[in-house]
CSV table of N, CA, C and O in Angstrom, one decimal:
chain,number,residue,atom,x,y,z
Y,1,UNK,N,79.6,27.5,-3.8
Y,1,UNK,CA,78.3,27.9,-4.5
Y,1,UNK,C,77.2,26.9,-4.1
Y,1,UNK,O,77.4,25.8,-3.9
Y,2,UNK,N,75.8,27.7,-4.2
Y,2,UNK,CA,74.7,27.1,-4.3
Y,2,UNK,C,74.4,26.4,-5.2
Y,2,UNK,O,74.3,27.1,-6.2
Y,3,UNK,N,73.9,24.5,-5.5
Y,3,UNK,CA,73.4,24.0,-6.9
Y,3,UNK,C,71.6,24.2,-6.7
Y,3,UNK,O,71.1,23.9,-5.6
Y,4,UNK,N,71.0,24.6,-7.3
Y,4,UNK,CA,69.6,24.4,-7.6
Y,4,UNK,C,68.9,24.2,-8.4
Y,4,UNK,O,69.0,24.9,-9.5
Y,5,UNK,N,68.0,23.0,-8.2
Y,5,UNK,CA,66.7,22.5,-8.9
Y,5,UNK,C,65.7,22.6,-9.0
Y,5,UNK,O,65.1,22.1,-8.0
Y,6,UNK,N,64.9,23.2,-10.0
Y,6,UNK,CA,63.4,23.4,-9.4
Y,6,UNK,C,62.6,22.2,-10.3
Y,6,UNK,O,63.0,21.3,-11.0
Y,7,UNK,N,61.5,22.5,-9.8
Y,7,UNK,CA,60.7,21.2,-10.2
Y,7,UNK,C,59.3,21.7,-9.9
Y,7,UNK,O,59.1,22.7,-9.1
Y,8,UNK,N,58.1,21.0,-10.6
Y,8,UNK,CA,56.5,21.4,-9.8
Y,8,UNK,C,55.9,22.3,-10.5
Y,8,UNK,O,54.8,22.6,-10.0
Y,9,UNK,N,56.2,23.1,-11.9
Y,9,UNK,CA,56.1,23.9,-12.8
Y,9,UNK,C,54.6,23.3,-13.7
Y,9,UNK,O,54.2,22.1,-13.5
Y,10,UNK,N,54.0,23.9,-14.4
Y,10,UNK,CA,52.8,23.4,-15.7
Y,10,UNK,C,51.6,23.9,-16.2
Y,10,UNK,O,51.7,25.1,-16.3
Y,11,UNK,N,50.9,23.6,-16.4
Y,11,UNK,CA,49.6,24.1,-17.1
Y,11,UNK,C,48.5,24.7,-16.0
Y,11,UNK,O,47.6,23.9,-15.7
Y,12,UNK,N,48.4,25.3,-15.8
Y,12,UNK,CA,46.9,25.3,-14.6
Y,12,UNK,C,46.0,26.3,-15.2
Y,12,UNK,O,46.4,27.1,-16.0
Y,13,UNK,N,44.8,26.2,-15.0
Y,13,UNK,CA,43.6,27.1,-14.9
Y,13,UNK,C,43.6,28.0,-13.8
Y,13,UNK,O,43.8,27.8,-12.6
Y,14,UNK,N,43.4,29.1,-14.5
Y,14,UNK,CA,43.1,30.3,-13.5
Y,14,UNK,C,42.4,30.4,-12.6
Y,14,UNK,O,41.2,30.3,-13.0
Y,15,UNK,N,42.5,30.6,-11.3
Y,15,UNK,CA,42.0,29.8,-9.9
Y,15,UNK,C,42.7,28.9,-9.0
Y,15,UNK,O,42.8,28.9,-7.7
Y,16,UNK,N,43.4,28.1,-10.1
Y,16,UNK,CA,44.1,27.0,-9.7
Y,16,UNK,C,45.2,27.2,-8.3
Y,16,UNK,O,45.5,28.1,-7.6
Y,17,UNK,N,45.6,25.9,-8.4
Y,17,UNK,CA,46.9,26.0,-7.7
Y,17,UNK,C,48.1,24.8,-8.2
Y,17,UNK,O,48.0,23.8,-8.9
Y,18,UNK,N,49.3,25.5,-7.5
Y,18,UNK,CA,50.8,24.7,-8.3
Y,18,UNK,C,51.5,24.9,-7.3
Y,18,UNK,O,51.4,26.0,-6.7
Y,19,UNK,N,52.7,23.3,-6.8
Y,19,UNK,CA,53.6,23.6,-6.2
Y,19,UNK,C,54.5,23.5,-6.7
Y,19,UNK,O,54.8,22.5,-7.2
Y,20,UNK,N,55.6,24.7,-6.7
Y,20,UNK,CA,57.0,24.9,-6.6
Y,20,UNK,C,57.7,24.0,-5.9
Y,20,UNK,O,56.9,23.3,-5.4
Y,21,UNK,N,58.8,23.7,-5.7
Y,21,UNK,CA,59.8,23.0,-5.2
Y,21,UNK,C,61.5,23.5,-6.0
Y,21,UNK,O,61.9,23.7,-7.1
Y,22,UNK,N,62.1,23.5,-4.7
Y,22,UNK,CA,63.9,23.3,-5.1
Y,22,UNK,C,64.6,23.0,-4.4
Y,22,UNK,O,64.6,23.6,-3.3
Y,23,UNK,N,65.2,22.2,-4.5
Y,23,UNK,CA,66.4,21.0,-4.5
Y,23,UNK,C,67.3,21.9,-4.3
Y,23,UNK,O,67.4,22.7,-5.2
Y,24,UNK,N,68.1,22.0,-3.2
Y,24,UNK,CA,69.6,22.7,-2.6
Y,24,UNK,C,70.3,22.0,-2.8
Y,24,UNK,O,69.8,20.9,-2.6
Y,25,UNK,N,71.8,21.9,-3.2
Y,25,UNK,CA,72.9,21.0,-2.8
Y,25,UNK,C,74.4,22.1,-2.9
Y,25,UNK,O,74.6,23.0,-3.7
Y,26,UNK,N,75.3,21.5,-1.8
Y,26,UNK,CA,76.4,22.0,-2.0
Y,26,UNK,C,76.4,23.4,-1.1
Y,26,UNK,O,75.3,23.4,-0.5
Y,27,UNK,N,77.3,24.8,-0.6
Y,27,UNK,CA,76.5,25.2,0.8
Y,27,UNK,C,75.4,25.8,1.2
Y,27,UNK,O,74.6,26.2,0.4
Y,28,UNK,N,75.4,25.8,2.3
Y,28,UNK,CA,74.1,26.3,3.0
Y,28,UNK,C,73.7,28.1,2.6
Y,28,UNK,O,74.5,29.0,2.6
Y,29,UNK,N,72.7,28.1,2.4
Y,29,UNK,CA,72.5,30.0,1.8
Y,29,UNK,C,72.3,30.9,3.1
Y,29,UNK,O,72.0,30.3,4.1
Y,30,UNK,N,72.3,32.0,2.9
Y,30,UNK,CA,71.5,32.7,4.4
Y,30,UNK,C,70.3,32.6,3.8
Y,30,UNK,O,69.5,32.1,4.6
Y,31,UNK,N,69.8,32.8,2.6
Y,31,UNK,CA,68.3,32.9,2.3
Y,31,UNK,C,67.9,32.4,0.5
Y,31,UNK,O,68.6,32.3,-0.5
Y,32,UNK,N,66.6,32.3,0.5
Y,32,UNK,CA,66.3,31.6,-0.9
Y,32,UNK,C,65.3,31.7,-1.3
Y,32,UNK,O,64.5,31.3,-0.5
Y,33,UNK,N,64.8,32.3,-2.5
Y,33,UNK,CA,64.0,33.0,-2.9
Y,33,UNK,C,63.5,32.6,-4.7
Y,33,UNK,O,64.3,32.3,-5.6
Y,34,UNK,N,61.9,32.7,-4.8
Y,34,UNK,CA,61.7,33.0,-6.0
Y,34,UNK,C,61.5,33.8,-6.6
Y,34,UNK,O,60.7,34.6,-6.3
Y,35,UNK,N,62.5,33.9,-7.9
Y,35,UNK,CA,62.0,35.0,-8.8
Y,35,UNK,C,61.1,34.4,-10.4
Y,35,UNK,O,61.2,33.3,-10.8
Y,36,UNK,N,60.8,35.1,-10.8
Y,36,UNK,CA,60.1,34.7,-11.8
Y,36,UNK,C,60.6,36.0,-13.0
Y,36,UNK,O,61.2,37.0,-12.7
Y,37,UNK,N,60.2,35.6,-14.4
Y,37,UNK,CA,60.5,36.4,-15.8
Y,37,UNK,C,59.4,35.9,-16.7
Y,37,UNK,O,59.4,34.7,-17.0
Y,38,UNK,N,58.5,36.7,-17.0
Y,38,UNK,CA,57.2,36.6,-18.4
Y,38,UNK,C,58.1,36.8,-19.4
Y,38,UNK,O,59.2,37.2,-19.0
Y,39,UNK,N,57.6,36.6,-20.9
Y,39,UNK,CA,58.3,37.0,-22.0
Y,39,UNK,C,57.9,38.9,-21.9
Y,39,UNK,O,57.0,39.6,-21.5
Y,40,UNK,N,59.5,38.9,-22.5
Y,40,UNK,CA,59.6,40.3,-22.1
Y,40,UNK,C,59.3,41.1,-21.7
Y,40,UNK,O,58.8,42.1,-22.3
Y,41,UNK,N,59.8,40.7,-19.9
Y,41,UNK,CA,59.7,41.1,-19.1
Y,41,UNK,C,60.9,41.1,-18.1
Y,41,UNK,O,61.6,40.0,-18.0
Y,42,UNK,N,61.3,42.3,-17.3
Y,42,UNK,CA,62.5,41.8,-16.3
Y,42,UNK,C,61.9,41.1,-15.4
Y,42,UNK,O,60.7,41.1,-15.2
Y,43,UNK,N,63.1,40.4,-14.7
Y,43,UNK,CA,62.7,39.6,-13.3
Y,43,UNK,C,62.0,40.2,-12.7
Y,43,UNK,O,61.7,41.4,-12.7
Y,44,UNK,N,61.6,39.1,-11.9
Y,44,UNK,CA,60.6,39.7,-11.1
Y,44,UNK,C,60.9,39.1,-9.5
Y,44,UNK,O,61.3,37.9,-9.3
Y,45,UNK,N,60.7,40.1,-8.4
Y,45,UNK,CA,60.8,39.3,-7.1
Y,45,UNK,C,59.6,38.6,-6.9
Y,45,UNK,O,58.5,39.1,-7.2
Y,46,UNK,N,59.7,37.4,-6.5
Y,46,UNK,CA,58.1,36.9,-5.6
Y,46,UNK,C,58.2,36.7,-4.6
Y,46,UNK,O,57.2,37.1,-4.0
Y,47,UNK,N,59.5,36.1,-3.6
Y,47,UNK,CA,59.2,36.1,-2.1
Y,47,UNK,C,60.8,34.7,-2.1
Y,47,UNK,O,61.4,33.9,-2.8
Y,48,UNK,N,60.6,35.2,-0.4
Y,48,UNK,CA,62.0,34.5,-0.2
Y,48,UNK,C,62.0,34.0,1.1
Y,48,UNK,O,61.0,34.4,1.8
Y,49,UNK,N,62.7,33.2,1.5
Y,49,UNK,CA,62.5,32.8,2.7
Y,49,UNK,C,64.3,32.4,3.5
Y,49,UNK,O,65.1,31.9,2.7
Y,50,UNK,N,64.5,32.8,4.9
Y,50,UNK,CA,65.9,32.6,5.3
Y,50,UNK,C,66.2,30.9,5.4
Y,50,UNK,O,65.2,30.4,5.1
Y,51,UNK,N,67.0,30.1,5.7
Y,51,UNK,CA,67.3,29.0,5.9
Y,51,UNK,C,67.4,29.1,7.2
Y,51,UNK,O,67.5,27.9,7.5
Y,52,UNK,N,67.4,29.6,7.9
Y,52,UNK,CA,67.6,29.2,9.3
Y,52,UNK,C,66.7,30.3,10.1
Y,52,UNK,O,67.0,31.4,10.5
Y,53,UNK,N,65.5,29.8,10.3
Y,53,UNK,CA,64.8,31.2,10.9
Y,53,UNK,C,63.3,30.8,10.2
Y,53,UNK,O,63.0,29.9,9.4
Y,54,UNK,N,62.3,32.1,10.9
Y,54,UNK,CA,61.1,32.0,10.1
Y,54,UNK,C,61.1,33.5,8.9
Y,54,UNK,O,60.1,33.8,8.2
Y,55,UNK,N,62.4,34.4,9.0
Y,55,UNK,CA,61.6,35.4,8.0
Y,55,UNK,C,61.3,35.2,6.5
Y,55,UNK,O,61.4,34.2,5.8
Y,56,UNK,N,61.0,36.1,6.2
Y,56,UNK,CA,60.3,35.6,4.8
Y,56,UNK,C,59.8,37.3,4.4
Y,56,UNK,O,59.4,38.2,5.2
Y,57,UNK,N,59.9,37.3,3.3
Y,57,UNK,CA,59.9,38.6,2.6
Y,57,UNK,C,58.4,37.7,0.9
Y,57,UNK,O,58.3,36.7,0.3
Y,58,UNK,N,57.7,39.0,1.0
Y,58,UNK,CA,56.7,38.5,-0.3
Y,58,UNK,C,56.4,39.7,-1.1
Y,58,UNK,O,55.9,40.8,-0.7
Y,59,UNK,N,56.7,39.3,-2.4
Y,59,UNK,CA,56.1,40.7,-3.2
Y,59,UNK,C,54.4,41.2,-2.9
Y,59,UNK,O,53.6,40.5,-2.5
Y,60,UNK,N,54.3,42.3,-3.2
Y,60,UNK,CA,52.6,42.7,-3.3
Y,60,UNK,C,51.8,42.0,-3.7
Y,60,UNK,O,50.7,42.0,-3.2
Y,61,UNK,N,52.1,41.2,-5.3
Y,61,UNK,CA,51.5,40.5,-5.9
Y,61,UNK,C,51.1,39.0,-5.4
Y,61,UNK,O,50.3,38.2,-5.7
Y,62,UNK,N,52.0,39.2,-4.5
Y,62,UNK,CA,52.5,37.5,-3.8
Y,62,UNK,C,51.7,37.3,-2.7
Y,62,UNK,O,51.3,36.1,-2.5
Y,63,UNK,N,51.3,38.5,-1.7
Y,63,UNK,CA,51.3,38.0,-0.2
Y,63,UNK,C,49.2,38.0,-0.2
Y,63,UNK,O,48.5,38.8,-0.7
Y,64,UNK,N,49.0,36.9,0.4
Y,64,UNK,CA,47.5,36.6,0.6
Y,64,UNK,C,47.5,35.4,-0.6
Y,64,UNK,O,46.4,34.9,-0.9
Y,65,UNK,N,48.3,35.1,-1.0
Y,65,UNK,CA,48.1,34.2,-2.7
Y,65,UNK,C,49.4,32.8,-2.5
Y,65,UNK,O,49.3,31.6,-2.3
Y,66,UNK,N,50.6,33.8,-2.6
Y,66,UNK,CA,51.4,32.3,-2.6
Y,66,UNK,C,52.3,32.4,-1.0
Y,66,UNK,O,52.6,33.3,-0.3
Y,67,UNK,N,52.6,31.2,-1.0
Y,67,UNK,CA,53.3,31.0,1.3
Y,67,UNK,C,54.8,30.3,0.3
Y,67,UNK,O,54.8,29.4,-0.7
Y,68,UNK,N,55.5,30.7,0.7
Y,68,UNK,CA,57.1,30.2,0.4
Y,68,UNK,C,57.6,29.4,1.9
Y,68,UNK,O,57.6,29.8,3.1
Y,69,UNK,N,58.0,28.1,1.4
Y,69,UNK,CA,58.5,27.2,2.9
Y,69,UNK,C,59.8,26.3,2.7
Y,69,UNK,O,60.4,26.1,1.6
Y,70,UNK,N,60.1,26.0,3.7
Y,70,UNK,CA,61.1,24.9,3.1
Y,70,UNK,C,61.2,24.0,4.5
Y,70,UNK,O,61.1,24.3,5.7
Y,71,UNK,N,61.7,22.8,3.6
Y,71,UNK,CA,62.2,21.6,4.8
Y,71,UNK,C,63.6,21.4,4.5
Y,71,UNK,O,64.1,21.1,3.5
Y,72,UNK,N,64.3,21.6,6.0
Y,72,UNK,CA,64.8,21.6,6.1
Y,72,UNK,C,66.0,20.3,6.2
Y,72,UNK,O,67.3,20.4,6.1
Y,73,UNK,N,65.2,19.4,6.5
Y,73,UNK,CA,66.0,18.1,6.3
Y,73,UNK,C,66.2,17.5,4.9
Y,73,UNK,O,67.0,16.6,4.6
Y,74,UNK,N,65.4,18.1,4.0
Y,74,UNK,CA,65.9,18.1,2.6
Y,74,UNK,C,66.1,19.0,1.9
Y,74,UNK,O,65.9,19.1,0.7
Y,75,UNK,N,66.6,19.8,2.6
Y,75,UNK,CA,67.6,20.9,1.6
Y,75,UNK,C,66.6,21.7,0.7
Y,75,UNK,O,67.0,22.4,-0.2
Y,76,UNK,N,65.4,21.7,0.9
Y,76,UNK,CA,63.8,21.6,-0.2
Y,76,UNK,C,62.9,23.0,0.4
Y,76,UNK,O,62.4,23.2,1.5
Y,77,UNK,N,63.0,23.9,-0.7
Y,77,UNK,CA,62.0,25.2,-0.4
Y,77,UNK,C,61.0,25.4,-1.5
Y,77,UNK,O,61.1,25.6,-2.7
Y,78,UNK,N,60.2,25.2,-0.8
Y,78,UNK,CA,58.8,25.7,-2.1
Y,78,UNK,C,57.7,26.6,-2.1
Y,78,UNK,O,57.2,27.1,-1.2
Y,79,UNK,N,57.5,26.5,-3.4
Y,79,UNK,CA,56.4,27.8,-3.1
Y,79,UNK,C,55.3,27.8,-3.5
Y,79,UNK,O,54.9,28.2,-4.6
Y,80,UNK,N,54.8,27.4,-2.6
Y,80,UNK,CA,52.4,27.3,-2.6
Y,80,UNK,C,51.5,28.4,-3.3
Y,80,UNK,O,51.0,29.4,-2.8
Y,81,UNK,N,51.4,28.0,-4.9
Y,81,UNK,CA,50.7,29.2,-5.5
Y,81,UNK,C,49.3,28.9,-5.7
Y,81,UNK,O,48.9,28.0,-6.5
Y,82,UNK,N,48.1,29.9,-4.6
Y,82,UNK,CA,46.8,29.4,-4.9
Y,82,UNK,C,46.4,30.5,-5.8
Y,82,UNK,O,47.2,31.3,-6.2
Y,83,UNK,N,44.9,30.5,-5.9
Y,83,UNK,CA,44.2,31.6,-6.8
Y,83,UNK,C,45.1,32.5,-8.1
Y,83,UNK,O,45.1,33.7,-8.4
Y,84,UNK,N,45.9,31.5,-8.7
Y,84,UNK,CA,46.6,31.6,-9.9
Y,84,UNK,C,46.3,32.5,-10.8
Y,84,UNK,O,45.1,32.2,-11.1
Y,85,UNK,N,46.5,33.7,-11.7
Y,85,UNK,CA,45.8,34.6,-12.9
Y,85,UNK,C,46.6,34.4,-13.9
Y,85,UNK,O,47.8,34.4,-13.5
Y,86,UNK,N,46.3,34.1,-15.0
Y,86,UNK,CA,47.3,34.5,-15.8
Y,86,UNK,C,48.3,35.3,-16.2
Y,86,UNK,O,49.0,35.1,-17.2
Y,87,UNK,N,48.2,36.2,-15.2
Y,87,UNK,CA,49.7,37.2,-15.3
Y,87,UNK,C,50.4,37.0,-14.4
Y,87,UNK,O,51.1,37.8,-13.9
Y,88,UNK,N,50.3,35.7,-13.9
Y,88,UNK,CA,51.2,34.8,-13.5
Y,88,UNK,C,52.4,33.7,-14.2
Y,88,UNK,O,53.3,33.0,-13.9
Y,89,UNK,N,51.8,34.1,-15.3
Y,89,UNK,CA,52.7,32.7,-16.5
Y,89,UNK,C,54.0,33.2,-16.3
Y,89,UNK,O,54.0,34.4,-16.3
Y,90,UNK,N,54.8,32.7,-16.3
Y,90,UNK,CA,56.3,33.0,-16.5
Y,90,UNK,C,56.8,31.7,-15.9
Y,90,UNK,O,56.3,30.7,-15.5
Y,91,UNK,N,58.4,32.1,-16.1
Y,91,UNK,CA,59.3,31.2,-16.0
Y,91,UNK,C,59.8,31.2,-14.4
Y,91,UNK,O,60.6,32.1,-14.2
Y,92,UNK,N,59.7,30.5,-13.6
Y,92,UNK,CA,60.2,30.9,-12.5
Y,92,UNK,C,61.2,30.1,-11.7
Y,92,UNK,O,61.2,28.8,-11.6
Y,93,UNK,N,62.3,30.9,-11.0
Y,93,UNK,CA,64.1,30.7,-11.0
Y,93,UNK,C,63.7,30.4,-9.2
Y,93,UNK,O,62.7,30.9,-8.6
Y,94,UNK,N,64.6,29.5,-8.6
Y,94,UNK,CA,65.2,29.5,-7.7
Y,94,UNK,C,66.5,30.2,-7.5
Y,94,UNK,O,67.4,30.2,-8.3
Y,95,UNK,N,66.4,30.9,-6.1
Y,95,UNK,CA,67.9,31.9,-6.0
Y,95,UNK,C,68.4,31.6,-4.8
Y,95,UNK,O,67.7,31.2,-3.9
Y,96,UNK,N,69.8,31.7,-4.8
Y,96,UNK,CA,70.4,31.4,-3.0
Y,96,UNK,C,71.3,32.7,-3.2
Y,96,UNK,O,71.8,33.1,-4.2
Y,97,UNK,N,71.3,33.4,-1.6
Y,97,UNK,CA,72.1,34.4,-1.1
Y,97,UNK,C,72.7,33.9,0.2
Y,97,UNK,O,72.1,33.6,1.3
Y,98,UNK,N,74.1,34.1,-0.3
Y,98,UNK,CA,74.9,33.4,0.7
Y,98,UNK,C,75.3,34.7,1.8
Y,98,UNK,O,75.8,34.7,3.0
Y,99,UNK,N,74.8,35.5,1.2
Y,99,UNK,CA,75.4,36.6,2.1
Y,99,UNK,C,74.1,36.9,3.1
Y,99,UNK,O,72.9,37.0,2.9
Y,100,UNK,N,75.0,36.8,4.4
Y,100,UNK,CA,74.0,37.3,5.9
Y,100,UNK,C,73.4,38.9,5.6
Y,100,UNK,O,74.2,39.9,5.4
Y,101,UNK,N,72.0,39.0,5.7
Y,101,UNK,CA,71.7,40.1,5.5
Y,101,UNK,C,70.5,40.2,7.3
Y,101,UNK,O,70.5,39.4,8.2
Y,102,UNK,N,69.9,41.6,7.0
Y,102,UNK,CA,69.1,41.8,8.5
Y,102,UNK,C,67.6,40.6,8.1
Y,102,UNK,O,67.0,39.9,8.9
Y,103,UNK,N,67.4,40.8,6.6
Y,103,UNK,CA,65.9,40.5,6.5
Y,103,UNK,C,66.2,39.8,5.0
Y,103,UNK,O,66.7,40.7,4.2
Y,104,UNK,N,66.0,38.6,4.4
Y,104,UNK,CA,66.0,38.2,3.2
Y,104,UNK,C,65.6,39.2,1.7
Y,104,UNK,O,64.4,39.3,1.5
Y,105,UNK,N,66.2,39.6,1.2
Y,105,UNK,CA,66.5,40.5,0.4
Y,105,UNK,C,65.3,40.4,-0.8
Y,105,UNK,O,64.9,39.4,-1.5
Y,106,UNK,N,64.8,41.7,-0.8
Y,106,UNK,CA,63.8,41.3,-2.1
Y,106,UNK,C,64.3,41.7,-3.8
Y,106,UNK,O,63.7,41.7,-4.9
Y,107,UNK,N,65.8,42.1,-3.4
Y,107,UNK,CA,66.2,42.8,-4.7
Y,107,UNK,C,66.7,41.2,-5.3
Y,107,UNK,O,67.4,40.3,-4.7
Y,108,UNK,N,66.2,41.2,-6.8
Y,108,UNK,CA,66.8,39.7,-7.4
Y,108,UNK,C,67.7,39.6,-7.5
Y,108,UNK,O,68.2,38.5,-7.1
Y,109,UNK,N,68.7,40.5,-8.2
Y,109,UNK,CA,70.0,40.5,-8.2
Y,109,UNK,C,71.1,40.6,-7.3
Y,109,UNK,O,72.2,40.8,-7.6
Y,110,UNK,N,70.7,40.3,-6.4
Y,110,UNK,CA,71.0,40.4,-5.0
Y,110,UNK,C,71.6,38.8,-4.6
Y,110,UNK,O,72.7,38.8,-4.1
Y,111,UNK,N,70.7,37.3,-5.1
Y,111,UNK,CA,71.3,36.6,-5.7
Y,111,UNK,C,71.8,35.9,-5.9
Y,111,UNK,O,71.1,35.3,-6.7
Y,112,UNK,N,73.1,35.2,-5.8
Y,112,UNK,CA,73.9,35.2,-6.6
Y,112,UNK,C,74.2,33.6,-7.5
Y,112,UNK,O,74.9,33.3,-8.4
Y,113,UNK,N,73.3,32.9,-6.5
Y,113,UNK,CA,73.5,31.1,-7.7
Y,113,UNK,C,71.9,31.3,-8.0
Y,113,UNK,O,71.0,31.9,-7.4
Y,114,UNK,N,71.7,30.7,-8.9
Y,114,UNK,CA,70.5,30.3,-10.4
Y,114,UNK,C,70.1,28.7,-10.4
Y,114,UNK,O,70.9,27.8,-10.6
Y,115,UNK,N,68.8,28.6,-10.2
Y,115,UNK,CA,68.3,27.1,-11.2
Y,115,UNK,C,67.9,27.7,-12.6
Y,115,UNK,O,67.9,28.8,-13.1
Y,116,UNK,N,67.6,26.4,-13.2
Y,116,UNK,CA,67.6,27.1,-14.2
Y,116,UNK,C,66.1,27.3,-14.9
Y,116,UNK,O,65.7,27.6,-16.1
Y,117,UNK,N,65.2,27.0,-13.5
Y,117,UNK,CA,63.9,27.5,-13.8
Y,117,UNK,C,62.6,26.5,-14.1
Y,117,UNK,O,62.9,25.3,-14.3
Y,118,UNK,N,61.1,26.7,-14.2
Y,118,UNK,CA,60.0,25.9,-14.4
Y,118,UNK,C,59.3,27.1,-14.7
Y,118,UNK,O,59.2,28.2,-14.2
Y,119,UNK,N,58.5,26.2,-16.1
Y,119,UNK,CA,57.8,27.1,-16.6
Y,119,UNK,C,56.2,27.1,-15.6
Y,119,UNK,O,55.6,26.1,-15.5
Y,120,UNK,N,55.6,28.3,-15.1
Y,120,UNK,CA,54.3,28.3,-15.0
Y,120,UNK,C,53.1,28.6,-16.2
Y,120,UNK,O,53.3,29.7,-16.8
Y,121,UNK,N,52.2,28.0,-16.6
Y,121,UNK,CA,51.7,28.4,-17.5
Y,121,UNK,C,49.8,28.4,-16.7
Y,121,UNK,O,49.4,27.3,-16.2
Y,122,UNK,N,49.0,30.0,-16.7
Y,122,UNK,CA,47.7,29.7,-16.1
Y,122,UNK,C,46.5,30.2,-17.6
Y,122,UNK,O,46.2,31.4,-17.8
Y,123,UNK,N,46.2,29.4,-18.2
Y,123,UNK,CA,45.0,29.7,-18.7
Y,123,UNK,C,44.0,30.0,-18.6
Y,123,UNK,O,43.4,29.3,-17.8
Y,124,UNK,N,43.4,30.9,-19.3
Y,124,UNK,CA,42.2,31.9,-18.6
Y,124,UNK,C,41.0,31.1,-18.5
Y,124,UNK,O,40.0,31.6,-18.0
């Protein structure tokens, strides 16, 4: 299994920007992905990126706003949120899929190891 840590989570003003970050340890994923959850609300996909490669998958909400990256010498993928709205606030998970797929998967449950998340909060 995948361990993951996120970190980089907080308060921002709408406009703003926030970086994401997560900490990998333990094996390598084919791909790794944020999802996020508002209060009652299901997950949500935001975008994913493969470990070995450039593809990268981004929700609608996501693409022109936040770039998902990772370095690879620290095991470290994160995710660049500019022009922030408040219906952005949620809680948002780091995911690893170990399974080889054609194109990094936008379905969340798809999945299968968990951090256990950073809260975003954007005030209006």
């Amino acid at each position: 299994q995948v361990q993951l840590v996120e970190s980089g989570g907080g308060l921002v003003q709408a406009g703003g920007s926030l970086r994401l970050s997560c900490a990998a340890s333990g094996r390598i994923p084919y791909a790794m992905a944020w999802v996020r959850q508002a209060p009652g609300k299901e997950r949500e996909f935001v975008a994913a990126i493969v470990w070995n490669g450039d593809n990268t998958s981004y929700a609608e909400f996501a693409k022109g706003r936040f770039t998902i990256s990772r370095e690879n010498v620290k095991n470290t993928v994160h995710l660049q949120m500019n022009s922030l709205k408040p219906e952005d606030t949620a809680v948002y998970h780091c995911a690893a899929d170990e399974t080889r797929r054609t194109t990094p998967s936008t379905r969340w449950y798809q999945y299968a190891s968990w951090g256990q998340g950073t809260q975003v909060t954007v005030s209006s």
